[in-house]
Tab-separated table of C-alpha atoms in Angstrom:
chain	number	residue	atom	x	y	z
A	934	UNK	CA	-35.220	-3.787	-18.473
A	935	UNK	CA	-31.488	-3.374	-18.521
A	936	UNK	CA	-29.526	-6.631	-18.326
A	937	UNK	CA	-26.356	-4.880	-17.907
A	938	UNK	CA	-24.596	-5.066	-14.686
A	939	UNK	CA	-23.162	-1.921	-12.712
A	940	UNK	CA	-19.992	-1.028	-13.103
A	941	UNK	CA	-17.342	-2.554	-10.750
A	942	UNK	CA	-15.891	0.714	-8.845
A	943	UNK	CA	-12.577	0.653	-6.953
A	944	UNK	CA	-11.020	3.084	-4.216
A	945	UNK	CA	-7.311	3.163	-2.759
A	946	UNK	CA	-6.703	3.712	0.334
A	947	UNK	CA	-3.314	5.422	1.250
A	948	UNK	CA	-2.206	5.944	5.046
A	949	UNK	CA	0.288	8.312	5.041
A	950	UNK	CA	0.255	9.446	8.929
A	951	UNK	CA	3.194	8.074	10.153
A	952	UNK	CA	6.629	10.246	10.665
A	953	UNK	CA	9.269	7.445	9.353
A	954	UNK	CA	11.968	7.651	11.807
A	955	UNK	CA	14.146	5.388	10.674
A	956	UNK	CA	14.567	7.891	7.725
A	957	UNK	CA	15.868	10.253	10.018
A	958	UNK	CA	14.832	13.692	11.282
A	959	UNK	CA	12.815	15.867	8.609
A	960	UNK	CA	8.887	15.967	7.577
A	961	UNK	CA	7.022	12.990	7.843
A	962	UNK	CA	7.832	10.245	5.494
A	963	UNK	CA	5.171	10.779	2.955
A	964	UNK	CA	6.406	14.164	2.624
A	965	UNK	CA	9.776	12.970	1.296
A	966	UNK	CA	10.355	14.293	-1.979
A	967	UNK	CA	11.763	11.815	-4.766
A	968	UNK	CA	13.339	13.679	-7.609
A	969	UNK	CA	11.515	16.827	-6.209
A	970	UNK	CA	8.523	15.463	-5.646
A	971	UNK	CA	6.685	14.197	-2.293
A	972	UNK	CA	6.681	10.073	-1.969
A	973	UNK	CA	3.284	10.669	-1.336
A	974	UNK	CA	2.258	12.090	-4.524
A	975	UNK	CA	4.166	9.661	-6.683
A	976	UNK	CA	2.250	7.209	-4.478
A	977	UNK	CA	-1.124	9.249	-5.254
A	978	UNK	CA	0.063	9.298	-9.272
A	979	UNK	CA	0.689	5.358	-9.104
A	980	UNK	CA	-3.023	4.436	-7.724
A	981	UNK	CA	-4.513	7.065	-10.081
A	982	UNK	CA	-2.555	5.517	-13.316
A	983	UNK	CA	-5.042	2.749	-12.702
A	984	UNK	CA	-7.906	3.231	-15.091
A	985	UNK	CA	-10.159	1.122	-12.664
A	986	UNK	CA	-9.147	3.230	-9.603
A	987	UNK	CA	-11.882	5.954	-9.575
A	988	UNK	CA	-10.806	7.349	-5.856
A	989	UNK	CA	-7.849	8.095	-3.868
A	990	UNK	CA	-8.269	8.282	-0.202
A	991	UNK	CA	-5.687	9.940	1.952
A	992	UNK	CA	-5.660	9.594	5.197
A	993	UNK	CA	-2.629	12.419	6.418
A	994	UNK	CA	-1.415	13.151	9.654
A	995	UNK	CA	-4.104	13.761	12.535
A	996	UNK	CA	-2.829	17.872	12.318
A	997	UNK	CA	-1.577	17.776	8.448
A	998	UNK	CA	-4.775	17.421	6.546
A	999	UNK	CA	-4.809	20.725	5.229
A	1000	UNK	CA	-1.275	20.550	4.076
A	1001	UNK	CA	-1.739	17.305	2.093
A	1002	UNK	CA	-5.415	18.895	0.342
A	1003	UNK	CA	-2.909	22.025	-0.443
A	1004	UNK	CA	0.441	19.247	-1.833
A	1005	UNK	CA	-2.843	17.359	-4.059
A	1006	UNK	CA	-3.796	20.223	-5.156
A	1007	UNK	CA	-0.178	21.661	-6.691
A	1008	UNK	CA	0.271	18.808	-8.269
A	1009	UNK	CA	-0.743	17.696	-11.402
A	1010	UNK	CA	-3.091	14.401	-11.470
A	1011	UNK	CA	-5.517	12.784	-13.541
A	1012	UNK	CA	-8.879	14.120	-13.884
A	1013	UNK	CA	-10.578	11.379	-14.371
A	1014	UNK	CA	-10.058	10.092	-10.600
A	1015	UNK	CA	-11.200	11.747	-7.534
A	1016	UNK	CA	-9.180	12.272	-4.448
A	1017	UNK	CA	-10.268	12.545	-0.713
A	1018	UNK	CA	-8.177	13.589	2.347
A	1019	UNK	CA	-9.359	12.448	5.680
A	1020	UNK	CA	-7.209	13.060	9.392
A	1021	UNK	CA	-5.758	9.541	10.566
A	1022	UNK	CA	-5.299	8.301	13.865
A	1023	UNK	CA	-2.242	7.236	16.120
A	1024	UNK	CA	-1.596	4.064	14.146
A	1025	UNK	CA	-1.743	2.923	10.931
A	1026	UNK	CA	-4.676	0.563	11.412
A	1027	UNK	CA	-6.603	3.402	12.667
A	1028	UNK	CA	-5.803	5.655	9.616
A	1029	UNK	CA	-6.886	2.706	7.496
A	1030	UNK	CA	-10.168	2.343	9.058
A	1031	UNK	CA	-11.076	5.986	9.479
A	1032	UNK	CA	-9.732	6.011	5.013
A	1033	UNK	CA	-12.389	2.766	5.191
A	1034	UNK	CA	-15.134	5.169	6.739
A	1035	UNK	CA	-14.940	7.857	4.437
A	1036	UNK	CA	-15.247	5.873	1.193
A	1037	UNK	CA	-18.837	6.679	-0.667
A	1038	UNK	CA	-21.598	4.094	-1.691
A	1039	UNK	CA	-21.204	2.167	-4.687
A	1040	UNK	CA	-17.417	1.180	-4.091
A	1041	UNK	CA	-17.010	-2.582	-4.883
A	1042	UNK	CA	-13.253	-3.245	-4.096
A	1043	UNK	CA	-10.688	-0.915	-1.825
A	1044	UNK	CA	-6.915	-1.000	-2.273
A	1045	UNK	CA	-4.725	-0.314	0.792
A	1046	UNK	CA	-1.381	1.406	-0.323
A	1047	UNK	CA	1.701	2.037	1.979
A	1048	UNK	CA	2.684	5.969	0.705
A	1049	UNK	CA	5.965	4.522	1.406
A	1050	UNK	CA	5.573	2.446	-1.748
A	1051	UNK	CA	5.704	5.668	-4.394
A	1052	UNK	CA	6.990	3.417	-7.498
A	1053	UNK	CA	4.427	0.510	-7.830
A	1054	UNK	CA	4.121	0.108	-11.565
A	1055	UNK	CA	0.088	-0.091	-12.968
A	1056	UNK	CA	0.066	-3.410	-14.211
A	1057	UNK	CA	0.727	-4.715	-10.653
A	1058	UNK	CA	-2.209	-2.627	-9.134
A	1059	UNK	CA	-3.836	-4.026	-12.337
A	1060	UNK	CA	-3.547	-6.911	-11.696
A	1061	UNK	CA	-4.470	-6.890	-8.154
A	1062	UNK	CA	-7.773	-5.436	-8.591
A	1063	UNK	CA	-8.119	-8.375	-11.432
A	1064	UNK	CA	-7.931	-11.419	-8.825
A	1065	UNK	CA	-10.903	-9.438	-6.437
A	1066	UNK	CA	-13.035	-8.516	-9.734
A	1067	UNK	CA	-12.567	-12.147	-10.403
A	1068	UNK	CA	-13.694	-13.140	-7.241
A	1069	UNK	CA	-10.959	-13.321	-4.256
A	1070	UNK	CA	-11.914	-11.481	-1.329
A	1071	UNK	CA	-8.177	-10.149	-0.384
A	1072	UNK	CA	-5.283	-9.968	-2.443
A	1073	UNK	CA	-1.503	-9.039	-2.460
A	1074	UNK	CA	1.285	-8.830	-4.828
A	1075	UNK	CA	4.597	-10.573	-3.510
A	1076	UNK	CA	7.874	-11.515	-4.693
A	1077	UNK	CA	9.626	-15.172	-4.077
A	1078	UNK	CA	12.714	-13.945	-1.592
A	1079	UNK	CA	16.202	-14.151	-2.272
A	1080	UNK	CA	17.793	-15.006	0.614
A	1081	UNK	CA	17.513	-17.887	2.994
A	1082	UNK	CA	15.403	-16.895	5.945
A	1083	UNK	CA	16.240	-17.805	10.018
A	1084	UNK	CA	13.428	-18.260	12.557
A	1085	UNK	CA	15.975	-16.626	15.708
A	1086	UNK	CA	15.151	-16.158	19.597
A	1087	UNK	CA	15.396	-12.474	19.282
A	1088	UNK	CA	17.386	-10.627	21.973
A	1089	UNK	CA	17.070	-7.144	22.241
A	1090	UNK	CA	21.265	-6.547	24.407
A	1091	UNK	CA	22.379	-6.924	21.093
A	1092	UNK	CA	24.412	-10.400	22.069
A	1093	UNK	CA	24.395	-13.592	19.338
A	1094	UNK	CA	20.722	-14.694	18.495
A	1095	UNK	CA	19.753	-18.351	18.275
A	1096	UNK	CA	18.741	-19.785	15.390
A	1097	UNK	CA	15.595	-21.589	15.786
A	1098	UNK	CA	14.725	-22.927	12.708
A	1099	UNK	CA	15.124	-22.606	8.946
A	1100	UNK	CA	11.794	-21.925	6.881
A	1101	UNK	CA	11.616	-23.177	3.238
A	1102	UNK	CA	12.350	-20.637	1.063
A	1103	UNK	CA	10.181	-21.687	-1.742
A	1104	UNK	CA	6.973	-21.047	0.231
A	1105	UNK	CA	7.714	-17.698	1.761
A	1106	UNK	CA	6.883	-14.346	-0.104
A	1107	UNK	CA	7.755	-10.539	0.635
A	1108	UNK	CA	4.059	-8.930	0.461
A	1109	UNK	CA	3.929	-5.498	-1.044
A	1110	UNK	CA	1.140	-3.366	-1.566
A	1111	UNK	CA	-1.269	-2.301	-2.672
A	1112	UNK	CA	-3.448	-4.990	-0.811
A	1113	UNK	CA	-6.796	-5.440	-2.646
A	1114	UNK	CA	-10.124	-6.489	-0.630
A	1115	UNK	CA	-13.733	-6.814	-1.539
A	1116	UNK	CA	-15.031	-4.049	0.193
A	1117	UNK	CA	-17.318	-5.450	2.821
A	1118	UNK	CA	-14.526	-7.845	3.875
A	1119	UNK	CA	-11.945	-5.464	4.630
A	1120	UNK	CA	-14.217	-3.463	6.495
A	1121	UNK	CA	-15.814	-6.684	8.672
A	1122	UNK	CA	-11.606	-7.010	9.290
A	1123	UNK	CA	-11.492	-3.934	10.876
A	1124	UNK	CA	-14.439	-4.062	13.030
A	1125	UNK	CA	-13.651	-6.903	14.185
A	1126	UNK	CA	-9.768	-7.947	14.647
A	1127	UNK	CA	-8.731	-5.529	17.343
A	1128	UNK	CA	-4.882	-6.671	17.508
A	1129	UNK	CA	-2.408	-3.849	15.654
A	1130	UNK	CA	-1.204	-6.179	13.194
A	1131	UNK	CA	0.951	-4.875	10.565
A	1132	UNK	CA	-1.152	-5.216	7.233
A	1133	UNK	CA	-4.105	-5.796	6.168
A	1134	UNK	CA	-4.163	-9.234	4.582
A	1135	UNK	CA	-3.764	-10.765	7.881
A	1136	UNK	CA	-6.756	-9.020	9.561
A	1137	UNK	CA	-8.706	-10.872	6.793
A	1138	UNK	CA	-7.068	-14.101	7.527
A	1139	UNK	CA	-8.230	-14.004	11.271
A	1140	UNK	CA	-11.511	-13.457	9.860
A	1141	UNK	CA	-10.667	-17.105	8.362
A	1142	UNK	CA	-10.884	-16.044	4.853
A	1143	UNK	CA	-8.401	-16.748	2.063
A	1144	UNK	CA	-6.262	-14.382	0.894
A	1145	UNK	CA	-4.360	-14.886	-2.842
A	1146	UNK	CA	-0.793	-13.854	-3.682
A	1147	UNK	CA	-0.622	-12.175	-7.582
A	1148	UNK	CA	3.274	-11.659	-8.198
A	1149	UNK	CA	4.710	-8.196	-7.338
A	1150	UNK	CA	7.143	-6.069	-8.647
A	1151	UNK	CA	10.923	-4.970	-7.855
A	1152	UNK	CA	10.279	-1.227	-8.289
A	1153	UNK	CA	7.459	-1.831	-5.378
A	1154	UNK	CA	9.914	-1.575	-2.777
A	1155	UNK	CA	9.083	0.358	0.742
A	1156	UNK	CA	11.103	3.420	1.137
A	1157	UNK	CA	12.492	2.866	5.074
A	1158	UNK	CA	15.921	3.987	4.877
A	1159	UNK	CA	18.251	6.416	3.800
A	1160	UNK	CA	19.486	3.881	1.268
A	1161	UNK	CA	16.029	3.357	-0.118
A	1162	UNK	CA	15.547	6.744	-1.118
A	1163	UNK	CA	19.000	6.725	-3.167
A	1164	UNK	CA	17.606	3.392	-4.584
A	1165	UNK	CA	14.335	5.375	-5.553
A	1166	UNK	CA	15.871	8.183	-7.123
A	1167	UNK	CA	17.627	5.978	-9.735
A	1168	UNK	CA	14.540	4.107	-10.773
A	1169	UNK	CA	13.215	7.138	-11.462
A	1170	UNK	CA	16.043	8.793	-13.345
A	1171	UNK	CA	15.917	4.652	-15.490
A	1172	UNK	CA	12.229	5.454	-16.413
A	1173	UNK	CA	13.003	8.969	-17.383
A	1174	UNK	CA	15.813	7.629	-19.634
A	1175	UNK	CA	13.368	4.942	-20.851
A	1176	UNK	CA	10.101	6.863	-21.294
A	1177	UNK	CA	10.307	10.223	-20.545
A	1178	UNK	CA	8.407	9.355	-16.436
């Protein structure tokens, strides 16, 4: 009789259905290329470069799912992980759930990764899937923020907003991704919270469980705007210059 335990297997999740308008007309935002390659891909390549991450899951555009299994499958990624594309649905908690329903048995932990996040570095994804192997049932890397934050009356005529109040800055966090989740959490989140909330993490906290912030990472920015992607480009030309990326 064996006393050695199976081993602990962990997916990412990557929704990468929406269109991005606020980087202006062109393919979806996924699709972007970054140094003259898709966001997506560099966002497939930065799950992958996890040794623990044994599958990819991505959930493309409800009508592009044979373009991203053709843009996986020009592209040059690591053999030792398997990759997945599924059709999402008209939002992005849909896409999650439907990349949630395609996922095989024997997955312990699932990441969720915004495709819009192509330059995560591995020890943060690391180190997320650390604090669930250890135990925590959800998980997200953040970074303390920089500026002071208002609470406003938002007004939508573009006049003067109130300010309402003034948060402490020391206990706010910008959340990146990827998210991490024991598997049968996340999906009990998305069975049951029905509200489009806008990640992950907080489904789990309506469930009233706890949720743990590991630090994040600069390069872990979202790419939103047309600044972002110049921003993008020039981390990757640093890591070139630094490693050969």
């Amino acid at each position: 009789m064996s006393d050695q335990s199976p081993p602990f297997r962990t997916a990412a999740v990557i929704p990468a259905a929406g269109r991005g308008v606020r980087l202006g007309p062109g393919a979806p935002k996924a699709l972007r290329t970054l140094n003259g390659t898709p966001m997506l891909i560099h966002a497939v390549r930065a799950m992958a470069a996890s040794r623990a991450v044994s599958l990819v899951v991505v959930v493309a555009p409800p009508d592009g799912a044979a373009e991203v299994k053709s843009l996986l499958a020009d592209h040059a990624l690591p053999d030792r992980t398997d990759f997945l594309v599924v059709p999402g649905g008209d939002t992005r908690q849909e896409s999650v759930k439907l990349g949630l329903d395609a996922l095989p048995p024997g997955i312990d932990a699932v990441l969720v990764h915004d495709a819009a996040r192509p330059l995560v570095p591995v020890d943060t994804v690391d180190a997320v899937i650390e604090a669930v192997r250890d135990g925590a049932v959800a998980v997200v890397p953040a970074l303390p923020l920089a500026d002071t934050v208002k609470e406003v009356e938002p007004h939508t005529d573009g006049s003067p907003e109130p300010v309402l109040a003034t948060p402490e800055r020391a206990r706010l966090r910008a959340v990146q991704t990827p998210q991490g989740f024991e598997r049968e959490t996340l999906m009990r989140a998305h069975e049951t919270v029905t509200d489009n909330v806008t990640d992950d993490a907080s489904m789990v906290e309506q469930l009233g469980e706890p949720v743990v912030v590991v630090p994040g990472h600069e390069e872990a920015f979202k790419v939103t705007r047309p600044l972002d992607l110049v921003l993008a480009e020039a981390v990757l030309a640093r890591r070139r210059a630094n490693d050969g990326f």
